[in-house]
Tab-separated table of N, CA and C in Angstrom:
chain	number	residue	atom	x	y	z
J	1	MET	N	-18.583	3.803	-15.930
J	1	MET	CA	-17.893	4.423	-14.826
J	1	MET	C	-16.941	5.480	-15.399
J	2	LYS	N	-16.865	6.604	-14.763
J	2	LYS	CA	-15.992	7.655	-15.238
J	2	LYS	C	-14.537	7.256	-15.056
J	3	ARG	N	-13.724	7.708	-15.980
J	3	ARG	CA	-12.313	7.355	-15.950
J	3	ARG	C	-11.643	7.878	-14.687
J	4	ARG	N	-12.014	9.074	-14.239
J	4	ARG	CA	-11.409	9.645	-13.048
J	4	ARG	C	-11.726	8.806	-11.807
J	5	THR	N	-12.960	8.349	-11.699
J	5	THR	CA	-13.357	7.510	-10.569
J	5	THR	C	-12.602	6.189	-10.589
J	6	LEU	N	-12.457	5.608	-11.766
J	6	LEU	CA	-11.726	4.358	-11.895
J	6	LEU	C	-10.267	4.539	-11.483
J	7	ILE	N	-9.640	5.617	-11.930
J	7	ILE	CA	-8.248	5.887	-11.573
J	7	ILE	C	-8.124	6.122	-10.070
J	8	THR	N	-9.074	6.829	-9.476
J	8	THR	CA	-9.048	7.087	-8.036
J	8	THR	C	-9.121	5.784	-7.245
J	9	HIS	N	-10.055	4.905	-7.630
J	9	HIS	CA	-10.187	3.630	-6.910
J	9	HIS	C	-8.974	2.739	-7.131
J	10	ALA	N	-8.413	2.727	-8.318
J	10	ALA	CA	-7.217	1.922	-8.575
J	10	ALA	C	-6.038	2.451	-7.768
J	11	SER	N	-5.904	3.758	-7.685
J	11	SER	CA	-4.828	4.354	-6.893
J	11	SER	C	-5.001	4.046	-5.421
J	12	ALA	N	-6.240	4.119	-4.952
J	12	ALA	CA	-6.508	3.817	-3.547
J	12	ALA	C	-6.177	2.366	-3.233
J	13	ALA	N	-6.515	1.460	-4.127
J	13	ALA	CA	-6.192	0.045	-3.906
J	13	ALA	C	-4.685	-0.161	-3.869
J	14	ALA	N	-3.955	0.555	-4.710
J	14	ALA	CA	-2.498	0.431	-4.711
J	14	ALA	C	-1.905	0.980	-3.422
J	15	ILE	N	-2.482	2.049	-2.914
J	15	ILE	CA	-1.968	2.647	-1.677
J	15	ILE	C	-2.200	1.725	-0.496
J	16	CYS	N	-3.296	0.996	-0.501
J	16	CYS	CA	-3.667	0.176	0.655
J	16	CYS	C	-3.088	-1.229	0.624
J	17	THR	N	-2.201	-1.518	-0.312
J	17	THR	CA	-1.607	-2.851	-0.330
J	17	THR	C	-0.736	-3.042	0.898
J	18	PRO	N	-0.638	-4.263	1.422
J	18	PRO	CA	0.085	-4.490	2.662
J	18	PRO	C	1.565	-4.140	2.613
J	19	ASN	N	2.225	-4.142	1.444
J	19	ASN	CA	3.661	-3.908	1.383
J	19	ASN	C	4.034	-2.454	1.162
J	20	LEU	N	3.085	-1.552	1.189
J	20	LEU	CA	3.367	-0.154	0.908
J	20	LEU	C	4.111	0.497	2.067
J	21	LEU	N	5.072	1.353	1.756
J	21	LEU	CA	5.843	2.017	2.798
J	21	LEU	C	5.003	2.969	3.636
J	22	LEU	N	3.926	3.531	3.080
J	22	LEU	CA	3.085	4.463	3.818
J	22	LEU	C	2.200	3.772	4.849
J	23	ALA	N	2.017	2.488	4.744
J	23	ALA	CA	1.113	1.766	5.634
J	23	ALA	C	1.707	1.654	7.025
J	24	THR	N	0.829	1.593	8.021
J	24	THR	CA	1.275	1.391	9.391
J	24	THR	C	1.688	-0.064	9.574
J	25	GLN	N	2.190	-0.375	10.763
J	25	GLN	CA	2.613	-1.750	11.039
J	25	GLN	C	1.451	-2.722	10.898
J	26	ARG	N	0.245	-2.297	11.307
J	26	ARG	CA	-0.923	-3.164	11.197
J	26	ARG	C	-1.250	-3.499	9.753
J	27	GLU	N	-1.127	-2.520	8.842
J	27	GLU	CA	-1.447	-2.774	7.438
J	27	GLU	C	-0.416	-3.668	6.764
J	28	ARG	N	0.757	-3.824	7.360
J	28	ARG	CA	1.820	-4.642	6.756
J	28	ARG	C	1.705	-6.118	7.103
J	29	ARG	N	0.695	-6.498	7.874
J	29	ARG	CA	0.537	-7.906	8.238
J	29	ARG	C	0.269	-8.741	6.995
J	30	ILE	N	0.532	-10.023	7.114
J	30	ILE	CA	0.234	-10.907	5.989
J	30	ILE	C	-1.265	-10.898	5.725
J	31	SER	N	-1.665	-11.153	4.508
J	31	SER	CA	-3.058	-10.999	4.136
J	31	SER	C	-3.922	-12.217	4.469
J	32	GLU	N	-3.320	-13.364	4.737
J	32	GLU	CA	-4.082	-14.551	5.131
J	32	GLU	C	-3.355	-15.279	6.241
J	33	ALA	N	-4.124	-15.792	7.194
J	33	ALA	CA	-3.543	-16.564	8.287
J	33	ALA	C	-4.655	-17.363	8.955
J	34	ARG	N	-4.249	-18.344	9.747
J	34	ARG	CA	-5.214	-19.101	10.542
J	34	ARG	C	-5.703	-18.239	11.687
J	35	ILE	N	-6.905	-18.486	12.109
J	35	ILE	CA	-7.444	-17.778	13.266
J	35	ILE	C	-6.709	-18.271	14.501
J	36	HIS	N	-6.216	-17.334	15.281
J	36	HIS	CA	-5.497	-17.661	16.506
J	36	HIS	C	-5.769	-16.575	17.539
J	37	PHE	N	-5.626	-16.925	18.795
J	37	PHE	CA	-5.747	-15.935	19.858
J	37	PHE	C	-4.970	-16.405	21.075
J	38	ILE	N	-4.739	-15.470	21.980
J	38	ILE	CA	-3.968	-15.745	23.188
J	38	ILE	C	-4.932	-15.876	24.361
J	39	ARG	N	-4.790	-16.945	25.106
J	39	ARG	CA	-5.629	-17.182	26.291
J	39	ARG	C	-4.738	-17.697	27.402
J	40	ASN	N	-4.641	-16.962	28.490
J	40	ASN	CA	-3.788	-17.316	29.633
J	40	ASN	C	-2.344	-17.588	29.213
J	41	GLY	N	-1.833	-16.773	28.304
J	41	GLY	CA	-0.453	-16.905	27.856
J	41	GLY	C	-0.221	-17.979	26.812
J	42	LEU	N	-1.256	-18.708	26.416
J	42	LEU	CA	-1.119	-19.768	25.421
J	42	LEU	C	-1.698	-19.314	24.092
J	43	ARG	N	-1.036	-19.656	22.999
J	43	ARG	CA	-1.542	-19.359	21.662
J	43	ARG	C	-2.441	-20.509	21.244
J	44	ILE	N	-3.690	-20.199	20.958
J	44	ILE	CA	-4.685	-21.221	20.628
J	44	ILE	C	-5.069	-21.109	19.166
J	45	LEU	N	-5.027	-22.239	18.457
J	45	LEU	CA	-5.463	-22.348	17.068
J	45	LEU	C	-6.748	-23.173	17.046
J	46	PRO	N	-7.915	-22.524	17.050
J	46	PRO	CA	-9.159	-23.307	17.068
J	46	PRO	C	-9.362	-24.090	15.776
J	47	ILE	N	-9.971	-25.261	15.899
J	47	ILE	CA	-10.207	-26.114	14.729
J	47	ILE	C	-11.599	-25.913	14.142
J	48	ALA	N	-12.538	-25.394	14.952
J	48	ALA	CA	-13.904	-25.191	14.464
J	48	ALA	C	-14.604	-24.133	15.295
J	49	LEU	N	-15.544	-23.465	14.657
J	49	LEU	CA	-16.463	-22.554	15.324
J	49	LEU	C	-17.825	-23.210	15.197
J	50	LEU	N	-18.320	-23.730	16.294
J	50	LEU	CA	-19.496	-24.586	16.315
J	50	LEU	C	-20.658	-23.854	16.969
J	51	ALA	N	-21.776	-23.736	16.258
J	51	ALA	CA	-22.989	-23.116	16.799
J	51	ALA	C	-24.032	-24.197	17.013
J	52	LEU	N	-24.492	-24.301	18.242
J	52	LEU	CA	-25.500	-25.309	18.559
J	52	LEU	C	-26.881	-24.695	18.334
J	53	THR	N	-27.373	-24.810	17.112
J	53	THR	CA	-28.661	-24.241	16.731
J	53	THR	C	-29.762	-25.282	16.878
J	54	ALA	N	-31.011	-24.843	16.696
J	54	ALA	CA	-32.148	-25.770	16.768
J	54	ALA	C	-32.091	-26.811	15.657
J	55	ALA	N	-31.466	-26.454	14.519
J	55	ALA	CA	-31.356	-27.386	13.387
J	55	ALA	C	-30.180	-28.352	13.550
J	56	GLY	N	-29.397	-28.191	14.586
J	56	GLY	CA	-28.250	-29.063	14.812
J	56	GLY	C	-26.962	-28.274	14.930
J	57	PRO	N	-25.834	-28.970	15.011
J	57	PRO	CA	-24.538	-28.283	15.135
J	57	PRO	C	-24.056	-27.760	13.777
J	58	TYR	N	-24.154	-26.472	13.575
J	58	TYR	CA	-23.667	-25.825	12.359
J	58	TYR	C	-22.468	-24.968	12.711
J	59	GLY	N	-21.611	-24.724	11.715
J	59	GLY	CA	-20.472	-23.872	11.979
J	59	GLY	C	-19.480	-23.856	10.836
J	60	TRP	N	-18.277	-23.466	11.176
J	60	TRP	CA	-17.209	-23.290	10.203
J	60	TRP	C	-15.973	-24.067	10.635
J	61	ASN	N	-15.340	-24.723	9.668
J	61	ASN	CA	-14.076	-25.405	9.889
J	61	ASN	C	-12.973	-24.344	9.860
J	62	LEU	N	-12.172	-24.254	10.894
J	62	LEU	CA	-11.143	-23.222	11.012
J	62	LEU	C	-9.730	-23.751	10.814
J	63	ARG	N	-9.582	-24.896	10.177
J	63	ARG	CA	-8.261	-25.499	10.011
J	63	ARG	C	-7.505	-24.979	8.798
J	64	ARG	N	-7.911	-23.870	8.237
J	64	ARG	CA	-7.198	-23.296	7.097
J	64	ARG	C	-7.047	-21.796	7.309
J	65	SER	N	-6.351	-21.150	6.407
J	65	SER	CA	-6.123	-19.706	6.508
J	65	SER	C	-7.311	-18.934	5.930
J	66	PHE	N	-7.560	-17.763	6.519
J	66	PHE	CA	-8.623	-16.875	6.074
J	66	PHE	C	-8.053	-15.481	5.861
J	67	PRO	N	-8.680	-14.678	5.005
J	67	PRO	CA	-8.215	-13.300	4.836
J	67	PRO	C	-8.297	-12.550	6.156
J	68	GLN	N	-7.235	-11.816	6.463
J	68	GLN	CA	-7.228	-11.054	7.703
J	68	GLN	C	-6.967	-9.582	7.407
J	69	PHE	N	-7.542	-8.733	8.243
J	69	PHE	CA	-7.459	-7.294	8.062
J	69	PHE	C	-7.222	-6.640	9.412
J	70	PRO	N	-6.650	-5.449	9.413
J	70	PRO	CA	-6.557	-4.716	10.684
J	70	PRO	C	-7.944	-4.240	11.099
J	71	VAL	N	-8.267	-4.362	12.383
J	71	VAL	CA	-9.584	-3.973	12.874
J	71	VAL	C	-9.779	-2.468	12.756
J	72	ALA	N	-8.789	-1.700	13.172
J	72	ALA	CA	-8.876	-0.242	13.123
J	72	ALA	C	-7.801	0.251	12.175
J	73	SER	N	-8.144	0.396	10.932
J	73	SER	CA	-7.177	0.796	9.925
J	73	SER	C	-7.122	2.309	9.823
J	74	ALA	N	-6.025	2.898	10.282
J	74	ALA	CA	-5.867	4.347	10.234
J	74	ALA	C	-5.778	4.831	8.795
J	75	LEU	N	-5.140	4.051	7.937
J	75	LEU	CA	-4.954	4.474	6.553
J	75	LEU	C	-6.284	4.502	5.799
J	76	LEU	N	-7.118	3.487	5.981
J	76	LEU	CA	-8.417	3.478	5.313
J	76	LEU	C	-9.295	4.625	5.793
J	77	GLY	N	-9.265	4.898	7.106
J	77	GLY	CA	-10.075	5.989	7.639
J	77	GLY	C	-9.586	7.345	7.177
J	78	ALA	N	-8.277	7.538	7.121
J	78	ALA	CA	-7.716	8.832	6.731
J	78	ALA	C	-7.993	9.143	5.267
J	79	LEU	N	-7.986	8.130	4.421
J	79	LEU	CA	-8.206	8.353	2.993
J	79	LEU	C	-9.677	8.227	2.603
J	80	ALA	N	-10.552	7.930	3.572
J	80	ALA	CA	-11.989	7.759	3.327
J	80	ALA	C	-12.242	6.739	2.220
J	81	LEU	N	-11.572	5.602	2.321
J	81	LEU	CA	-11.681	4.570	1.298
J	81	LEU	C	-12.571	3.420	1.760
J	82	ASN	N	-13.586	3.741	2.514
J	82	ASN	CA	-14.454	2.689	3.023
J	82	ASN	C	-15.232	1.990	1.922
J	83	SER	N	-15.245	2.557	0.709
J	83	SER	CA	-15.957	1.894	-0.378
J	83	SER	C	-15.224	0.645	-0.853
J	84	LEU	N	-13.921	0.541	-0.562
J	84	LEU	CA	-13.172	-0.647	-0.962
J	84	LEU	C	-13.516	-1.845	-0.079
J	85	ARG	N	-13.621	-1.626	1.237
J	85	ARG	CA	-13.984	-2.669	2.186
J	85	ARG	C	-14.619	-1.986	3.379
J	86	ALA	N	-15.814	-2.365	3.704
J	86	ALA	CA	-16.508	-1.747	4.834
J	86	ALA	C	-15.772	-2.063	6.121
J	87	THR	N	-15.557	-1.064	6.946
J	87	THR	CA	-14.867	-1.268	8.211
J	87	THR	C	-15.785	-1.977	9.195
J	88	LEU	N	-15.208	-2.559	10.212
J	88	LEU	CA	-15.980	-3.312	11.196
J	88	LEU	C	-16.999	-2.436	11.930
J	89	PRO	N	-16.643	-1.234	12.378
J	89	PRO	CA	-17.679	-0.417	13.040
J	89	PRO	C	-18.869	-0.109	12.127
J	90	ALA	N	-18.633	0.074	10.846
J	90	ALA	CA	-19.735	0.328	9.912
J	90	ALA	C	-20.603	-0.917	9.747
J	91	ARG	N	-19.979	-2.101	9.718
J	91	ARG	CA	-20.740	-3.345	9.567
J	91	ARG	C	-21.499	-3.708	10.838
J	92	LEU	N	-21.082	-3.168	11.983
J	92	LEU	CA	-21.743	-3.465	13.253
J	92	LEU	C	-23.036	-2.685	13.460
J	93	ALA	N	-23.331	-1.749	12.579
J	93	ALA	CA	-24.552	-0.955	12.718
J	93	ALA	C	-25.765	-1.878	12.702
J	94	GLY	N	-26.566	-1.789	13.734
J	94	GLY	CA	-27.774	-2.614	13.819
J	94	GLY	C	-27.541	-4.033	14.302
J	95	ALA	N	-26.346	-4.356	14.765
J	95	ALA	CA	-26.057	-5.712	15.241
J	95	ALA	C	-26.741	-5.977	16.577
J	96	VAL	N	-27.187	-7.196	16.742
J	96	VAL	CA	-27.817	-7.622	17.997
J	96	VAL	C	-27.016	-8.792	18.565
J	97	PRO	N	-26.983	-8.940	19.888
J	97	PRO	CA	-26.270	-10.086	20.464
J	97	PRO	C	-26.880	-11.395	19.961
J	98	TRP	N	-26.024	-12.301	19.490
J	98	TRP	CA	-26.507	-13.574	18.979
J	98	TRP	C	-26.189	-14.716	19.930
J	99	GLY	N	-25.010	-14.672	20.548
J	99	GLY	CA	-24.648	-15.758	21.443
J	99	GLY	C	-23.337	-15.513	22.156
J	100	ASP	N	-23.052	-16.369	23.104
J	100	ASP	CA	-21.790	-16.325	23.831
J	100	ASP	C	-20.828	-17.335	23.217
J	101	VAL	N	-19.530	-17.004	23.274
J	101	VAL	CA	-18.493	-17.855	22.692
J	101	VAL	C	-17.717	-18.520	23.837
J	102	PHE	N	-17.587	-19.822	23.749
J	102	PHE	CA	-16.890	-20.595	24.777
J	102	PHE	C	-15.756	-21.383	24.142
J	103	LEU	N	-14.742	-21.653	24.937
J	103	LEU	CA	-13.575	-22.414	24.486
J	103	LEU	C	-13.537	-23.741	25.224
J	104	TYR	N	-13.419	-24.825	24.447
J	104	TYR	CA	-13.185	-26.147	25.009
J	104	TYR	C	-12.019	-26.747	24.245
J	105	GLU	N	-10.862	-26.856	24.881
J	105	GLU	CA	-9.611	-27.282	24.254
J	105	GLU	C	-9.329	-26.408	23.038
J	106	ASN	N	-9.484	-26.917	21.813
J	106	ASN	CA	-9.260	-26.088	20.627
J	106	ASN	C	-10.533	-25.943	19.791
J	107	LEU	N	-11.662	-25.964	20.453
J	107	LEU	CA	-12.968	-25.832	19.815
J	107	LEU	C	-13.663	-24.589	20.364
J	108	LEU	N	-14.145	-23.732	19.463
J	108	LEU	CA	-14.937	-22.578	19.865
J	108	LEU	C	-16.402	-22.941	19.691
J	109	ALA	N	-17.188	-22.798	20.750
J	109	ALA	CA	-18.599	-23.162	20.719
J	109	ALA	C	-19.447	-21.923	20.963
J	110	LEU	N	-20.482	-21.757	20.158
J	110	LEU	CA	-21.421	-20.639	20.301
J	110	LEU	C	-22.698	-21.145	20.948
J	111	ARG	N	-23.074	-20.529	22.058
J	111	ARG	CA	-24.350	-20.847	22.689
J	111	ARG	C	-25.313	-19.716	22.359
J	112	PRO	N	-26.324	-19.969	21.532
J	112	PRO	CA	-27.236	-18.902	21.114
J	112	PRO	C	-28.020	-18.314	22.285
J	113	ILE	N	-28.186	-16.987	22.257
J	113	ILE	CA	-29.053	-16.307	23.206
J	113	ILE	C	-30.166	-15.577	22.444
J	114	SER	N	-30.171	-15.722	21.117
J	114	SER	CA	-31.132	-15.058	20.247
J	114	SER	C	-31.836	-16.092	19.386
J	115	LYS	N	-33.019	-15.764	18.950
J	115	LYS	CA	-33.785	-16.657	18.076
J	115	LYS	C	-33.524	-16.391	16.599
J	116	THR	N	-32.734	-15.360	16.273
J	116	THR	CA	-32.453	-15.064	14.868
J	116	THR	C	-31.625	-16.185	14.264
J	117	PRO	N	-31.844	-16.500	12.991
J	117	PRO	CA	-31.085	-17.590	12.369
J	117	PRO	C	-29.597	-17.238	12.229
J	118	LEU	N	-28.807	-18.261	12.071
J	118	LEU	CA	-27.364	-18.094	11.909
J	118	LEU	C	-27.083	-17.443	10.555
J	119	PRO	N	-26.424	-16.278	10.528
J	119	PRO	CA	-26.121	-15.636	9.238
J	119	PRO	C	-25.185	-16.478	8.384
J	120	ARG	N	-25.143	-16.175	7.093
J	120	ARG	CA	-24.320	-16.942	6.149
J	120	ARG	C	-22.829	-16.731	6.354
J	121	ARG	N	-22.414	-15.472	6.454
J	121	ARG	CA	-20.981	-15.177	6.578
J	121	ARG	C	-20.612	-14.995	8.039
J	122	CYS	N	-19.285	-14.975	8.280
J	122	CYS	CA	-18.801	-14.827	9.647
J	122	CYS	C	-17.498	-14.029	9.630
J	123	ALA	N	-17.305	-13.229	10.658
J	123	ALA	CA	-16.042	-12.526	10.878
J	123	ALA	C	-15.641	-12.770	12.321
J	124	VAL	N	-14.358	-13.025	12.551
J	124	VAL	CA	-13.834	-13.252	13.891
J	124	VAL	C	-12.811	-12.169	14.165
J	125	THR	N	-12.912	-11.524	15.324
J	125	THR	CA	-11.972	-10.475	15.672
J	125	THR	C	-11.331	-10.765	17.019
J	126	HIS	N	-10.032	-10.510	17.092
J	126	HIS	CA	-9.282	-10.635	18.338
J	126	HIS	C	-8.153	-9.630	18.299
J	127	ASP	N	-8.006	-8.895	19.386
J	127	ASP	CA	-6.969	-7.888	19.525
J	127	ASP	C	-7.091	-6.886	18.385
J	128	GLU	N	-6.158	-6.824	17.463
J	128	GLU	CA	-6.221	-5.847	16.380
J	128	GLU	C	-6.413	-6.486	15.012
J	129	ILE	N	-6.822	-7.749	14.970
J	129	ILE	CA	-6.965	-8.473	13.706
J	129	ILE	C	-8.404	-8.958	13.538
J	130	GLU	N	-8.873	-8.910	12.298
J	130	GLU	CA	-10.178	-9.454	11.944
J	130	GLU	C	-9.977	-10.456	10.816
J	131	TRP	N	-10.559	-11.649	10.969
J	131	TRP	CA	-10.544	-12.666	9.921
J	131	TRP	C	-11.937	-12.734	9.331
J	132	GLN	N	-12.033	-12.814	8.014
J	132	GLN	CA	-13.333	-12.920	7.362
J	132	GLN	C	-13.499	-14.312	6.770
J	133	ILE	N	-14.545	-14.992	7.228
J	133	ILE	CA	-14.888	-16.314	6.710
J	133	ILE	C	-16.063	-16.099	5.769
J	134	LYS	N	-15.832	-16.260	4.499
J	134	LYS	CA	-16.866	-15.949	3.513
J	134	LYS	C	-17.689	-17.166	3.111
J	135	GLN	N	-17.433	-18.296	3.739
J	135	GLN	CA	-18.186	-19.510	3.430
J	135	GLN	C	-19.463	-19.556	4.265
J	136	ARG	N	-20.405	-20.343	3.813
J	136	ARG	CA	-21.611	-20.596	4.587
J	136	ARG	C	-21.321	-21.537	5.740
J	137	ALA	N	-22.093	-21.399	6.797
J	137	ALA	CA	-21.998	-22.361	7.895
J	137	ALA	C	-22.499	-23.713	7.396
J	138	ARG	N	-21.807	-24.762	7.783
J	138	ARG	CA	-22.187	-26.115	7.369
J	138	ARG	C	-22.460	-26.968	8.593
J	139	LYS	N	-23.161	-28.046	8.353
J	139	LYS	CA	-23.382	-29.001	9.436
J	139	LYS	C	-22.047	-29.671	9.738
J	140	LEU	N	-21.612	-29.591	10.981
J	140	LEU	CA	-20.314	-30.132	11.370
J	140	LEU	C	-20.490	-31.445	12.127
J	141	ALA	N	-19.621	-32.372	11.832
J	141	ALA	CA	-19.576	-33.638	12.553
J	141	ALA	C	-18.251	-33.677	13.301
J	142	ILE	N	-18.299	-33.372	14.573
J	142	ILE	CA	-17.086	-33.346	15.393
J	142	ILE	C	-17.164	-34.479	16.392
J	143	LYS	N	-16.076	-35.240	16.460
J	143	LYS	CA	-16.028	-36.381	17.360
J	143	LYS	C	-15.642	-35.925	18.765
J	144	ASN	N	-16.091	-36.670	19.736
J	144	ASN	CA	-15.736	-36.475	21.138
J	144	ASN	C	-16.115	-35.100	21.673
J	145	VAL	N	-17.295	-34.611	21.312
J	145	VAL	CA	-17.779	-33.351	21.876
J	145	VAL	C	-18.285	-33.647	23.283
J	146	PRO	N	-17.836	-32.875	24.280
J	146	PRO	CA	-18.231	-33.161	25.666
J	146	PRO	C	-19.673	-32.743	25.935
J	147	GLY	N	-20.125	-32.974	27.144
J	147	GLY	CA	-21.455	-32.535	27.560
J	147	GLY	C	-21.527	-31.018	27.586
J	148	LEU	N	-22.751	-30.497	27.594
J	148	LEU	CA	-22.932	-29.049	27.533
J	148	LEU	C	-22.321	-28.313	28.714
J	149	ASP	N	-22.337	-28.934	29.904
J	149	ASP	CA	-21.759	-28.250	31.066
J	149	ASP	C	-20.247	-28.077	30.919
J	150	ALA	N	-19.547	-29.029	30.318
J	150	ALA	CA	-18.102	-28.898	30.084
J	150	ALA	C	-17.815	-27.991	28.891
J	151	LEU	N	-18.666	-28.057	27.873
J	151	LEU	CA	-18.470	-27.263	26.661
J	151	LEU	C	-18.653	-25.774	26.930
J	152	PHE	N	-19.617	-25.432	27.769
J	152	PHE	CA	-19.927	-24.034	28.035
J	152	PHE	C	-19.385	-23.576	29.390
J	153	ARG	N	-18.141	-23.891	29.656
J	153	ARG	CA	-17.546	-23.521	30.940
J	153	ARG	C	-16.672	-22.272	30.832
J	154	THR	N	-15.835	-22.162	29.812
J	154	THR	CA	-14.868	-21.071	29.698
J	154	THR	C	-15.310	-20.086	28.624
J	155	ARG	N	-15.905	-18.975	29.062
J	155	ARG	CA	-16.401	-17.963	28.118
J	155	ARG	C	-15.243	-17.084	27.666
J	156	VAL	N	-15.090	-16.941	26.337
J	156	VAL	CA	-13.992	-16.151	25.783
J	156	VAL	C	-14.463	-14.998	24.900
J	157	GLY	N	-15.760	-14.852	24.720
J	157	GLY	CA	-16.218	-13.758	23.874
J	157	GLY	C	-17.715	-13.759	23.664
J	158	ARG	N	-18.143	-12.944	22.702
J	158	ARG	CA	-19.552	-12.808	22.365
J	158	ARG	C	-19.697	-12.647	20.863
J	159	ALA	N	-20.814	-13.116	20.327
J	159	ALA	CA	-21.101	-13.010	18.897
J	159	ALA	C	-22.311	-12.102	18.695
J	160	TYR	N	-22.235	-11.280	17.648
J	160	TYR	CA	-23.313	-10.356	17.287
J	160	TYR	C	-23.723	-10.654	15.858
J	161	ALA	N	-25.009	-10.517	15.591
J	161	ALA	CA	-25.523	-10.828	14.258
J	161	ALA	C	-26.114	-9.584	13.606
J	162	THR	N	-25.813	-9.439	12.318
J	162	THR	CA	-26.481	-8.471	11.468
J	162	THR	C	-27.249	-9.295	10.439
J	163	GLN	N	-27.890	-8.638	9.493
J	163	GLN	CA	-28.589	-9.377	8.437
J	163	GLN	C	-27.620	-10.218	7.623
J	164	ALA	N	-26.409	-9.689	7.394
J	164	ALA	CA	-25.475	-10.327	6.469
J	164	ALA	C	-24.465	-11.260	7.129
J	165	GLU	N	-24.032	-10.955	8.364
J	165	GLU	CA	-22.944	-11.754	8.928
J	165	GLU	C	-23.004	-11.856	10.440
J	166	LEU	N	-22.295	-12.853	10.930
J	166	LEU	CA	-22.097	-13.068	12.355
J	166	LEU	C	-20.712	-12.531	12.684
J	167	ILE	N	-20.619	-11.658	13.676
J	167	ILE	CA	-19.344	-11.066	14.057
J	167	ILE	C	-18.998	-11.576	15.443
J	168	VAL	N	-17.907	-12.323	15.542
J	168	VAL	CA	-17.486	-12.968	16.782
J	168	VAL	C	-16.342	-12.164	17.385
J	169	PHE	N	-16.514	-11.725	18.624
J	169	PHE	CA	-15.482	-10.990	19.345
J	169	PHE	C	-14.803	-11.933	20.328
J	170	LEU	N	-13.529	-12.224	20.084
J	170	LEU	CA	-12.727	-12.954	21.056
J	170	LEU	C	-11.966	-11.895	21.839
J	171	ARG	N	-12.186	-11.816	23.106
J	171	ARG	CA	-11.609	-10.725	23.893
J	171	ARG	C	-10.132	-10.923	24.105
J	172	PRO	N	-9.335	-9.870	24.134
J	172	PRO	CA	-9.691	-8.456	23.936
J	172	PRO	C	-9.741	-8.087	22.461
J	173	THR	N	-10.333	-6.950	22.160
J	173	THR	CA	-10.384	-6.424	20.807
J	173	THR	C	-10.329	-4.908	20.870
J	174	LEU	N	-9.906	-4.290	19.785
J	174	LEU	CA	-9.791	-2.842	19.739
J	174	LEU	C	-11.118	-2.140	19.528
J	175	ILE	N	-12.112	-2.845	18.996
J	175	ILE	CA	-13.391	-2.233	18.648
J	175	ILE	C	-14.370	-2.405	19.811
J	176	GLN	N	-15.109	-1.351	20.113
J	176	GLN	CA	-16.140	-1.397	21.148
J	176	GLN	C	-17.291	-2.279	20.669
J	177	GLU	N	-17.708	-3.205	21.487
J	177	GLU	CA	-18.842	-4.062	21.134
J	177	GLU	C	-20.138	-3.259	21.202
J	178	PRO	N	-21.132	-3.601	20.375
J	178	PRO	CA	-22.393	-2.839	20.391
J	178	PRO	C	-23.155	-3.010	21.704
């Protein structure tokens, strides 16, 4: 790698750190947090993202913190630094609807509307924040799951799939859905 390119990328990474004075308020957010969203004035901390697939209930445990990023980063776009981290609109290219997202107490349930398999990675977006879950979906054993009619009553978003990841939109969000 050329020395100039290395210096450019290192400088860009230093500029985009969350504590930099040049960053907007969105870029100054903490770099990891639990997935949370607001629904009817209540702050909800989901415990799992559960997909009811043909192979069984697969999903992600959400009881820990995940890396979070601003959905629409003005600084990354202005400096054309998309090579450091692909922006959400770029990753949405070619995405197809995968399923609807429903809320039951503190459980997020995905009801598939597509036959495509569940992608390995997942990203969740709400308002101006995106969380990236880089783990594979695992078979989840959740106790006291209600019947399907109760589980799929309150729709809170939609999930889209690309080859590489599942992108879950919890409404509202700053990015236009495909």
